[in-house]
Amino acid sequence: VRVAPDQVERVGVVGAGVIGGAWAAHFLRMGLDVSLYEPSSVAREGALELLDAAWPTLERLGLREGASRERLRFPETLEETVADAQVVQEATPERLESKQEVFRLLDAAAPADVLLLSSTSGLRMTDIQARCAHPERTVVGHPFNPPYLLPLVEIVGGERTDPAAVDWAVAFYAAYGKEPVKLDVEIPSFIASRLQEALAREMLHMVAEGEATVEQIDAAVVNGPGLRWAILGPGLSFHLAGGQGGMAHCLDWWGPLLDEPWSRLAAPELTPELRQRLIDGCEREAAGRSVDELAAERDACLVALLEARDRCRDAR
Amino acid sequence: VRVAPDQVERVGVVGAGVIGGAWAAHFLRMGLDVSLYEPSSVAREGALELLDAAWPTLERLGLREGASRERLRFPETLEETVADAQVVQEATPERLESKQEVFRLLDAAAPADVLLLSSTSGLRMTDIQARCAHPERTVVGHPFNPPYLLPLVEIVGGERTDPAAVDWAVAFYAAYGKEPVKLDVEIPSFIASRLQEALAREMLHMVAEGEATVEQIDAAVVNGPGLRWAILGPGLSFHLAGGQGGMAHCLDWWGPLLDEPWSRLAAPELTPELRQRLIDGCEREAAGRSVDELAAERDACLVALLEARDRCRDAR
């Protein structure tokens, strides 16, 4: 019978690259036992170096009770790694064939009630789980780099995943210091990386056409929309840009401009249904807070971020 | 003869909407006299309310010597507004015809050595300056909302703008609390809004296709890439994602994936020249700092941002 998602004590991590090593650091911070499987001694050394570098930072952010670097071990085999793990986080190279094989082995070795979570940044769990006898407990748990600091984990199952397993994964990450976002649909590259990719591709076009340099682009982002994106996503940003009228007013103004060449990405038609979905989403997020209240929260948070950023830069 | 860009004492602001009112608040914070021209009494009231709301925040961020709300006045006419202003910041509605007319009037009223800066978010100065007798002193100075907090100002001249005027604008904004980014090329919507627009359009597609909701998208951004974008733009983000190999290694990995459907925005061809521009840009930004050093700076800053954000949320 599966352990409660907030009662986990032992985690298996498979792969000790940048992502696997960071997962290990995060789970250690959360007070868990971590079994980290990695056949390469070079990669194992790298994971220890990452842990050395990250640990003071994690101490500053706060360790959970019982958290200790001493609770990390490197088992010799995959079987030993998953033998007593209550959940397994996979973080091996991003190739479908090899992920399928890793999951086939994990599936054969781990008790059927243990969740197998993949850090894949773009593959579909439907494909990764293809060779598993118990695909119902396989779920994507995609972190963001650096995973010991950024809270986001995107969670989605494959066609043969049990919805209860997806919910367990959401509760597990939430209980252990993460901000899970559960997707309803399997889409290539999930949510955050798709948005990041759209922005990055526009950057490529600008640099390719000689319209802007990397430095100009980076300076524009960190001093403008980037600061806002740390506290407001693109949805609520537009909601606030609409003034008292919120997203509805913003769309009335923005809609006719979607054909302007303000990005190489063509916009979809702003149908009444799409319009309503955007407005409803912002209303749900605002949860009763007026635009003025949201703007006041944004400003207070922006001031705190600006002060924090200034202190960091001064400390250099 | 033009005043030195760091010796300005009197600013004219034209238009008291959300942007003009915010410019007035910022310049007051910087210790300047502000003449704010706005024919609508409702808008003038709105600007005073904005100033009431923003002032405690600006006090917390720090006022320059001599800064005072008492240094704001509302002249009756445009002529009076610019009569003794040493620089003029325009912030009127975003319609080419009306901007051209405002600039014609400002150009006729202001001494020929006074810079006329436009807050336009997407129009070209080449078009705005069409009816000016002295177009050489007209420059775009595009802020980001809220302009009394976000440091970015994008600066670009039109075809008939004197390059020396563009440089004066850069020095003026830098001297008075802003982070100017000077563009070499006039492009629709400049840099930051183009990137923002690419990201927003991908959001529209995702919502339209039922792939994700506004709430999922916003949560993914603020807990993932958004936190990073407050300190690292998309260029340096990829540089760090490349590990010790930096941007070059990242492009070797990313290049073959640019045809993947990871965004509706098609990517340009990653030519050797584009590749080199991206690498060179990151090297210039890194300014000798190794990837490890940059990652350590990123982590320290992320921790500070996370702590600041937590304090803000707790204070709600």
XYZ file of C-alpha atoms in Angstrom:
632
model
C 0.000 0.000 0.000
C 1.323 3.424 -1.017
C 2.769 5.719 1.671
C 0.942 9.027 2.236
C 2.500 11.708 0.000
C 3.555 13.821 2.987
C 5.012 10.890 4.939
C 7.856 10.012 2.606
C 11.203 9.261 4.265
C 13.275 7.604 1.550
C 13.717 8.757 -2.052
C 15.586 7.131 -4.898
C 17.160 9.397 -7.511
C 18.388 7.906 -10.782
C 21.101 9.851 -12.575
C 23.526 12.299 -10.966
C 23.924 14.945 -13.654
C 23.008 18.592 -13.091
C 19.336 17.737 -12.599
C 19.695 14.510 -10.612
C 22.351 16.033 -8.375
C 20.095 19.014 -7.731
C 17.149 16.747 -6.902
C 19.349 14.918 -4.408
C 20.345 18.231 -2.807
C 16.713 19.319 -2.594
C 15.478 16.068 -1.070
C 18.340 16.101 1.452
C 17.317 19.631 2.417
C 13.791 18.310 2.936
C 15.058 15.836 5.538
C 14.818 12.702 3.414
C 17.143 9.740 2.893
C 18.444 9.862 -0.672
C 19.747 6.912 -2.645
C 21.428 8.337 -5.728
C 22.176 5.879 -8.530
C 24.895 6.842 -10.971
C 27.234 4.404 -12.724
C 29.783 7.085 -13.669
C 32.275 7.933 -10.931
C 32.944 11.277 -12.631
C 29.250 12.142 -12.426
C 29.118 11.004 -8.788
C 32.003 13.365 -8.018
C 30.156 16.127 -9.856
C 27.064 15.559 -7.753
C 29.125 15.859 -4.571
C 30.639 19.099 -5.832
C 27.175 20.422 -6.633
C 26.070 19.509 -3.132
C 29.099 21.273 -1.637
C 28.288 24.392 -3.622
C 24.555 24.335 -2.937
C 24.450 23.335 0.729
C 25.250 26.756 2.283
C 22.505 28.224 0.111
C 20.060 25.542 1.218
C 21.020 26.090 4.862
C 20.245 29.765 4.426
C 16.858 28.957 2.882
C 16.209 26.620 5.784
C 16.680 22.886 6.314
C 13.797 20.622 7.355
C 14.130 18.775 10.649
C 16.605 15.937 10.352
C 18.082 17.227 7.108
C 21.654 16.109 6.653
C 24.169 15.625 3.888
C 25.033 12.359 5.665
C 21.749 10.906 4.494
C 23.004 10.608 0.912
C 24.285 7.285 -0.341
C 25.329 5.923 -3.714
C 24.033 2.347 -4.154
C 25.894 0.047 -6.560
C 22.848 -1.038 -8.530
C 19.514 0.252 -9.722
C 17.806 -2.580 -7.830
C 19.440 -1.592 -4.564
C 18.509 2.045 -5.219
C 14.818 1.395 -5.499
C 14.645 -1.489 -3.034
C 13.425 0.574 -0.109
C 12.668 3.901 -1.836
C 9.123 5.147 -1.347
C 9.289 7.236 -4.498
C 11.802 7.395 -7.365
C 12.859 10.515 -9.286
C 14.492 9.736 -12.616
C 16.961 12.240 -14.133
C 18.815 10.512 -16.959
C 19.712 11.850 -20.427
C 16.874 13.189 -22.548
C 16.597 10.432 -25.166
C 13.369 8.484 -25.550
C 15.011 5.104 -26.139
C 17.155 5.316 -23.032
C 14.343 6.714 -20.876
C 12.122 3.812 -21.971
C 14.831 1.360 -20.966
C 15.455 3.063 -17.609
C 11.743 2.976 -16.884
C 11.496 -0.669 -17.912
C 14.247 -1.506 -15.409
C 12.806 0.712 -12.661
C 9.364 -0.741 -13.231
C 10.705 -4.280 -12.913
C 12.692 -3.481 -9.758
C 10.356 -1.233 -7.749
C 7.272 -2.433 -5.861
C 4.152 -1.649 -7.892
C 2.903 1.000 -5.453
C 6.060 3.130 -5.681
C 5.743 6.135 -7.991
C 8.311 6.494 -10.761
C 8.716 10.199 -11.578
C 10.541 11.417 -14.678
C 12.402 14.730 -14.906
C 11.965 14.756 -18.686
C 11.828 18.262 -20.085
C 9.902 17.443 -23.197
C 9.130 13.763 -23.798
C 5.646 12.371 -23.276
C 5.075 9.917 -20.438
C 2.828 7.983 -22.824
C 5.986 7.183 -24.780
C 8.339 6.749 -21.816
C 6.039 4.257 -20.079
C 5.678 2.098 -23.200
C 7.689 -0.862 -21.851
C 6.433 -0.815 -18.255
C 4.327 -3.606 -16.748
C 2.941 -1.091 -14.227
C 2.707 2.159 -16.201
C -0.097 3.371 -13.942
C 2.463 4.693 -11.408
C 4.657 6.550 -13.881
C 4.333 10.343 -13.903
C 6.294 13.295 -15.283
C 7.717 15.581 -12.570
C 9.636 18.167 -14.564
C 11.725 20.606 -12.485
C 13.288 23.893 -13.528
C 16.975 24.641 -13.380
C 18.395 24.997 -10.749
C 15.949 22.488 -9.215
C 17.230 22.994 -5.657
C 16.086 26.627 -5.860
C 13.313 27.107 -8.403
C 10.021 25.872 -6.947
C 8.278 24.810 -10.178
C 7.551 21.155 -10.915
C 5.297 20.402 -13.881
C 3.292 17.236 -13.419
C 1.461 15.191 -16.025
C 0.670 11.533 -16.566
C 0.698 9.407 -19.716
C -2.242 7.651 -21.318
C -1.824 4.628 -19.041
C -1.090 6.587 -15.849
C -3.570 6.308 -12.973
C -4.984 9.795 -12.198
C -4.569 8.941 -8.491
C -0.819 8.625 -9.068
C -0.742 12.077 -10.655
C -2.525 13.483 -7.609
C -0.110 11.690 -5.300
C 2.806 13.288 -7.145
C 1.244 16.749 -6.804
C 0.753 16.238 -3.054
C 4.256 14.807 -2.641
C 6.011 17.746 -4.307
C 3.816 20.249 -2.465
C 4.632 18.564 0.857
C 8.354 18.669 0.135
C 9.006 22.283 -0.783
C 7.911 22.527 -4.395
C 5.198 24.444 -6.267
C 3.560 21.787 -8.430
C 1.596 22.696 -11.551
C -0.578 19.817 -12.715
C -1.221 19.706 -16.449
C -4.486 18.349 -17.808
C -3.053 17.597 -21.244
C 0.203 16.026 -22.444
C 1.823 18.637 -24.677
C 5.363 18.739 -26.041
C 7.678 20.577 -23.660
C 4.856 21.265 -21.131
C 4.041 24.874 -20.185
C 7.038 26.836 -18.906
C 9.548 25.575 -21.463
C 7.131 26.286 -24.324
C 6.822 29.884 -23.192
C 10.556 30.088 -22.664
C 11.092 28.632 -26.122
C 8.772 31.190 -27.757
C 10.716 33.984 -26.100
C 14.072 32.408 -26.976
C 13.092 31.957 -30.630
C 12.086 35.620 -30.902
C 15.505 36.398 -29.410
C 17.163 34.287 -32.123
C 15.273 36.147 -34.840
C 16.249 39.522 -33.407
C 19.904 38.576 -33.169
C 19.855 36.950 -36.618
C 18.343 40.081 -38.218
C 20.747 42.415 -36.418
C 17.846 44.079 -34.613
C 19.299 43.613 -31.142
C 22.254 41.989 -29.425
C 22.145 39.378 -26.671
C 23.261 42.034 -24.189
C 20.497 44.452 -25.188
C 17.933 41.664 -24.965
C 19.122 40.468 -21.564
C 19.258 44.008 -20.151
C 15.756 44.728 -21.448
C 14.344 41.563 -19.876
C 15.913 41.780 -16.422
C 15.030 45.457 -15.978
C 11.563 45.229 -17.502
C 9.190 42.296 -17.958
C 11.511 39.832 -16.219
C 11.208 41.571 -12.887
C 7.448 41.425 -13.229
C 7.418 37.791 -14.339
C 8.992 36.817 -11.009
C 5.730 37.798 -9.332
C 3.051 38.004 -12.048
C 2.670 35.620 -14.966
C 1.684 36.867 -18.422
C -2.019 36.436 -17.617
C -2.187 38.597 -14.513
C 0.294 41.036 -16.074
C -2.253 41.761 -18.789
C -5.043 41.834 -16.226
C -3.213 44.667 -14.452
C -2.315 46.383 -17.712
C -6.043 46.667 -18.375
C -6.503 49.030 -15.443
C -9.859 48.887 -13.693
C -11.290 46.935 -16.638
C -8.774 44.135 -16.100
C -8.189 41.425 -18.704
C -11.438 42.222 -20.550
C -10.360 45.804 -21.174
C -6.843 44.685 -22.031
C -8.155 42.267 -24.653
C -10.358 44.964 -26.195
C -7.231 47.034 -26.693
C -4.805 44.217 -27.507
C -7.078 42.133 -29.744
C -6.943 44.402 -32.795
C -3.149 44.602 -32.447
C -2.566 40.867 -32.644
C -1.955 41.144 -36.368
C 0.823 43.679 -35.837
C 4.350 42.407 -36.514
C 5.239 42.619 -32.839
C 6.718 39.136 -32.784
C 7.331 36.462 -35.398
C 4.723 34.349 -33.672
C 1.315 34.653 -35.299
C -1.535 34.940 -32.820
C -4.653 32.779 -32.781
C -8.029 34.351 -33.482
C -9.367 36.029 -30.378
C -12.725 34.271 -30.390
C -15.418 35.150 -27.806
C -14.699 31.804 -26.162
C -10.952 32.406 -25.885
C -11.649 35.898 -24.599
C -13.908 34.525 -21.891
C -11.430 31.838 -20.863
C -8.728 34.451 -20.362
C -11.019 36.701 -18.355
C -12.317 33.831 -16.215
C -8.795 32.629 -15.516
C -7.702 36.045 -14.291
C -10.806 36.375 -12.148
C -10.084 33.014 -10.517
C -6.468 33.987 -9.887
C -7.440 37.387 -8.512
C -9.747 35.565 -6.065
C -11.717 38.684 -5.256
C -8.783 41.095 -5.166
C -9.437 44.276 -7.138
C -7.006 45.535 -9.752
C -5.911 48.211 -7.277
C -5.247 45.611 -4.605
C -3.318 43.447 -7.051
C -1.309 46.462 -8.202
C -0.468 47.344 -4.603
C 0.712 43.773 -3.969
C 2.742 43.873 -7.179
C 4.403 47.131 -6.184
C 5.251 45.948 -2.676
C 6.755 42.806 -4.116
C 8.633 44.669 -6.855
C 10.194 46.936 -4.241
C 11.273 43.915 -2.220
C 12.742 42.283 -5.338
C 14.546 45.466 -6.390
C 16.020 45.871 -2.896
C 17.040 42.212 -2.803
C 18.619 42.460 -6.246
C 20.512 45.618 -5.309
C 21.905 43.937 -2.184
C 23.024 40.967 -4.289
C 24.764 43.158 -6.808
C 26.443 45.213 -4.103
C 27.696 41.991 -2.525
C 29.559 40.995 -5.684
C 22.912 75.290 -25.458
C 21.727 71.955 -24.068
C 22.021 71.314 -20.332
C 24.287 68.434 -19.264
C 22.199 65.250 -19.009
C 22.951 64.836 -15.297
C 22.237 68.495 -14.453
C 18.533 68.569 -15.276
C 16.310 70.376 -12.761
C 13.015 70.880 -14.596
C 11.067 68.293 -16.578
C 7.892 68.679 -18.604
C 5.559 65.664 -18.811
C 2.761 65.664 -21.377
C -0.235 63.464 -20.582
C -1.283 62.316 -17.104
C -2.587 58.816 -17.759
C -1.069 55.734 -16.115
C 2.270 56.261 -17.863
C 2.482 60.052 -17.651
C 1.413 60.039 -14.014
C 4.061 57.422 -13.253
C 6.754 59.439 -15.043
C 5.784 62.448 -12.931
C 6.067 60.355 -9.753
C 9.480 59.050 -10.825
C 10.889 62.473 -11.719
C 9.589 63.922 -8.436
C 11.358 61.099 -6.615
C 14.528 62.079 -8.490
C 14.337 65.578 -7.009
C 13.186 67.388 -10.154
C 10.543 70.054 -10.776
C 7.741 68.496 -12.807
C 5.301 70.392 -15.020
C 2.551 67.929 -15.926
C 0.284 68.957 -18.778
C -3.130 67.306 -18.923
C -6.294 68.978 -20.231
C -8.658 66.491 -18.530
C -9.435 67.264 -14.902
C -10.410 63.623 -14.359
C -6.992 62.507 -15.565
C -5.287 65.126 -13.380
C -7.152 63.729 -10.368
C -6.091 60.237 -11.397
C -2.456 61.312 -11.512
C -2.699 62.732 -8.008
C -4.229 59.477 -6.776
C -1.427 57.518 -8.445
C 1.092 59.775 -6.720
C -0.639 59.247 -3.352
C -0.500 55.496 -3.848
C 3.084 55.398 -5.121
C 4.793 57.928 -2.847
C 5.244 55.707 0.260
C 6.786 53.098 -2.029
C 9.110 55.679 -3.547
C 10.072 56.943 -0.089
C 10.997 53.404 0.847
C 13.114 53.012 -2.274
C 14.773 56.319 -1.417
C 14.166 59.912 -2.495
C 16.908 62.018 -4.077
C 17.949 65.190 -2.272
C 15.284 67.867 -2.584
C 12.619 65.447 -3.782
C 9.154 66.672 -2.926
C 5.604 66.157 -4.060
C 5.290 69.933 -3.788
C 7.439 70.307 -6.880
C 4.593 69.105 -9.121
C 2.475 71.651 -10.951
C -0.197 71.467 -13.644
C 0.285 74.259 -16.190
C -2.736 75.425 -18.164
C -1.130 75.156 -21.585
C 1.369 73.071 -23.487
C 3.404 76.222 -24.139
C 3.634 77.002 -20.440
C 4.570 73.376 -19.748
C 7.589 73.386 -21.997
C 8.546 77.038 -21.517
C 11.237 76.362 -18.943
C 11.478 72.558 -19.109
C 14.984 71.251 -19.838
C 13.598 67.990 -21.227
C 10.067 66.854 -22.133
C 8.618 63.353 -21.689
C 5.517 62.738 -23.796
C 2.951 60.146 -22.650
C -0.217 60.631 -24.682
C -2.475 57.996 -26.270
C -0.850 55.508 -28.622
C -2.176 56.735 -31.978
C 0.227 57.896 -34.675
C -1.905 60.807 -35.875
C -2.290 62.294 -32.411
C 1.367 61.691 -31.475
C 2.438 63.477 -34.667
C 0.247 66.433 -33.742
C 1.493 66.519 -30.135
C 5.081 66.457 -31.372
C 4.366 69.219 -33.910
C 3.044 71.402 -31.091
C 5.865 70.507 -28.690
C 8.437 71.118 -31.405
C 6.973 74.562 -32.110
C 6.818 75.511 -28.421
C 10.085 74.140 -26.996
C 13.526 75.691 -27.557
C 15.388 73.716 -30.221
C 17.962 72.329 -27.777
C 15.349 70.686 -25.506
C 14.897 66.964 -26.032
C 11.397 65.690 -26.761
C 11.109 62.094 -25.514
C 8.194 59.838 -26.466
C 6.855 57.032 -24.260
C 5.459 55.264 -27.326
C 5.340 51.510 -26.855
C 5.447 50.590 -30.511
C 5.401 53.490 -32.975
C 8.528 54.548 -34.860
C 10.065 57.929 -34.082
C 10.668 58.283 -37.826
C 6.874 58.492 -38.180
C 6.173 60.498 -35.003
C 8.705 63.209 -35.907
C 7.267 63.677 -39.415
C 5.808 67.130 -38.768
C 8.614 68.559 -36.618
C 10.804 71.448 -37.734
C 13.517 70.207 -35.354
C 13.174 66.419 -35.493
C 16.859 66.013 -34.558
C 15.981 66.319 -30.831
C 13.106 63.786 -30.829
C 13.849 60.382 -29.291
C 11.837 57.385 -28.087
C 12.156 56.765 -24.324
C 9.846 53.801 -23.758
C 9.294 52.844 -20.095
C 7.853 49.670 -18.656
C 4.785 49.515 -16.454
C 4.854 50.563 -13.645
C 7.398 53.191 -14.775
C 8.015 54.486 -11.239
C 9.371 51.042 -10.294
C 10.636 49.129 -13.320
C 14.044 50.479 -14.337
C 13.917 49.747 -18.085
C 13.748 52.561 -20.639
C 14.233 51.612 -24.297
C 15.823 54.382 -26.319
C 15.931 54.795 -30.082
C 15.906 57.700 -32.515
C 14.158 58.148 -35.851
C 15.759 58.662 -39.246
C 16.102 62.393 -38.658
C 17.206 62.184 -35.020
C 20.696 63.430 -34.151
C 22.719 60.533 -32.661
C 24.002 62.989 -30.051
C 20.411 63.478 -28.854
C 20.023 59.722 -28.450
C 23.192 59.617 -26.364
C 21.962 62.553 -24.267
C 18.719 60.645 -23.566
C 20.670 57.548 -22.487
C 22.814 59.635 -20.120
C 19.770 61.526 -18.788
C 17.811 58.373 -17.898
C 20.901 56.722 -16.414
C 21.561 59.817 -14.278
C 17.998 59.834 -13.017
C 17.403 56.306 -11.761
C 16.692 54.321 -14.913
C 18.396 51.464 -16.749
C 18.484 52.633 -20.356
C 18.833 50.187 -23.237
C 19.833 51.943 -26.450
C 18.614 50.264 -29.623
C 20.664 50.464 -32.809
C 17.693 49.779 -35.082
C 14.084 51.019 -35.148
C 11.934 47.908 -34.904
C 8.213 47.644 -34.209
C 7.545 47.348 -30.477
C 11.295 47.537 -29.608
C 12.874 44.668 -27.634
C 11.098 43.873 -24.370
C 7.553 44.147 -25.679
C 8.388 41.952 -28.666
C 9.628 39.230 -26.338
C 6.646 39.747 -24.069
C 4.374 39.549 -27.097
C 5.918 36.275 -28.274
C 5.353 34.764 -24.845
C 1.807 36.170 -24.642
C 0.890 34.810 -28.071
C 2.077 31.331 -27.103
C -0.107 31.706 -24.000
C -3.097 32.572 -26.221
C -2.504 29.470 -28.341
C -2.260 27.249 -25.277
C -5.459 28.630 -23.788
C -7.246 28.518 -27.149
C -6.298 24.853 -27.662
C -7.272 23.883 -24.121
C -3.678 22.858 -23.394
C -3.361 25.002 -20.269
C -5.321 27.577 -18.295
C -4.241 31.105 -17.448
C -3.711 30.012 -13.843
C -1.475 27.091 -14.831
C 0.529 29.348 -17.124
C 0.960 32.080 -14.520
C 1.930 29.608 -11.795
C 4.459 27.967 -14.108
C 6.050 31.282 -15.023
C 6.341 32.834 -11.553
C 7.762 29.670 -9.986
C 10.018 28.775 -12.892
C 11.525 30.880 -15.671
C 10.016 34.129 -14.372
C 12.091 34.041 -11.203
C 15.181 33.548 -13.311
C 14.256 36.287 -15.808
C 14.331 38.829 -12.969
C 18.093 38.311 -12.792
C 19.183 36.583 -16.023
C 17.831 37.343 -19.486
C 17.220 34.573 -22.014
C 20.764 34.872 -23.366
C 22.666 34.330 -20.120
C 20.050 31.768 -19.028
C 21.073 29.599 -21.968
C 24.743 30.349 -21.320
C 24.334 28.866 -17.827
C 22.193 25.991 -19.098
C 25.163 24.987 -21.240
C 27.245 24.139 -18.184
C 30.993 24.658 -18.496
C 30.596 24.904 -22.276
C 28.311 27.919 -21.941
C 26.253 29.214 -24.865
C 28.300 27.275 -27.441
C 27.506 23.965 -25.783
C 23.900 24.985 -25.271
C 23.511 25.772 -28.975
C 25.028 22.442 -29.967
C 22.313 20.763 -27.928
C 19.489 23.190 -28.674
C 20.137 23.762 -32.376
C 18.866 20.395 -33.620
C 15.735 20.824 -31.451
C 14.676 24.129 -33.014
C 12.421 22.262 -35.424
C 10.568 20.604 -32.548
C 7.007 21.837 -31.983
C 7.984 23.438 -28.668
C 6.297 26.726 -29.484
C 4.210 27.979 -32.390
C 7.058 30.307 -33.243
C 9.276 28.899 -35.970
C 12.978 29.403 -35.321
C 15.450 30.953 -37.728
C 18.247 28.851 -39.150
C 21.089 28.582 -36.689
C 23.794 29.718 -39.080
C 27.451 29.774 -38.013
C 27.219 33.562 -37.931
C 24.150 33.610 -35.669
C 25.785 31.012 -33.459
C 28.882 33.175 -33.099
C 26.878 36.314 -32.352
C 25.089 34.547 -29.514
C 28.308 33.178 -28.074
C 30.089 36.525 -28.363
C 27.184 38.325 -26.702
C 27.267 35.993 -23.729
C 31.025 36.302 -23.436
C 30.764 40.097 -23.361
C 28.017 39.933 -20.735
C 29.930 37.435 -18.632
C 32.868 39.876 -18.696
C 35.362 37.267 -17.579
C 33.156 35.528 -15.039
C 33.174 31.746 -15.411
C 29.963 29.757 -15.687
C 30.526 28.631 -12.090
C 30.886 32.213 -10.914
C 27.771 33.257 -12.825
C 25.836 30.327 -11.381
C 26.927 31.249 -7.856
C 25.757 34.836 -8.430
C 22.478 33.559 -9.859
C 21.903 31.331 -6.846
C 22.671 34.061 -4.314
C 20.301 36.381 -6.108
C 17.584 33.726 -6.449
C 17.743 33.077 -2.716
C 17.383 36.803 -2.033
C 14.429 37.013 -4.435
C 12.742 33.948 -2.942
C 13.161 35.338 0.569
C 11.866 38.744 -0.513
C 8.892 37.166 -2.248
C 8.071 35.037 0.778
C 8.135 38.098 3.034
C 5.787 39.929 0.639
C 3.345 37.067 0.569
C 3.413 36.688 4.332
C 2.679 40.413 4.660
C -0.570 40.103 2.695
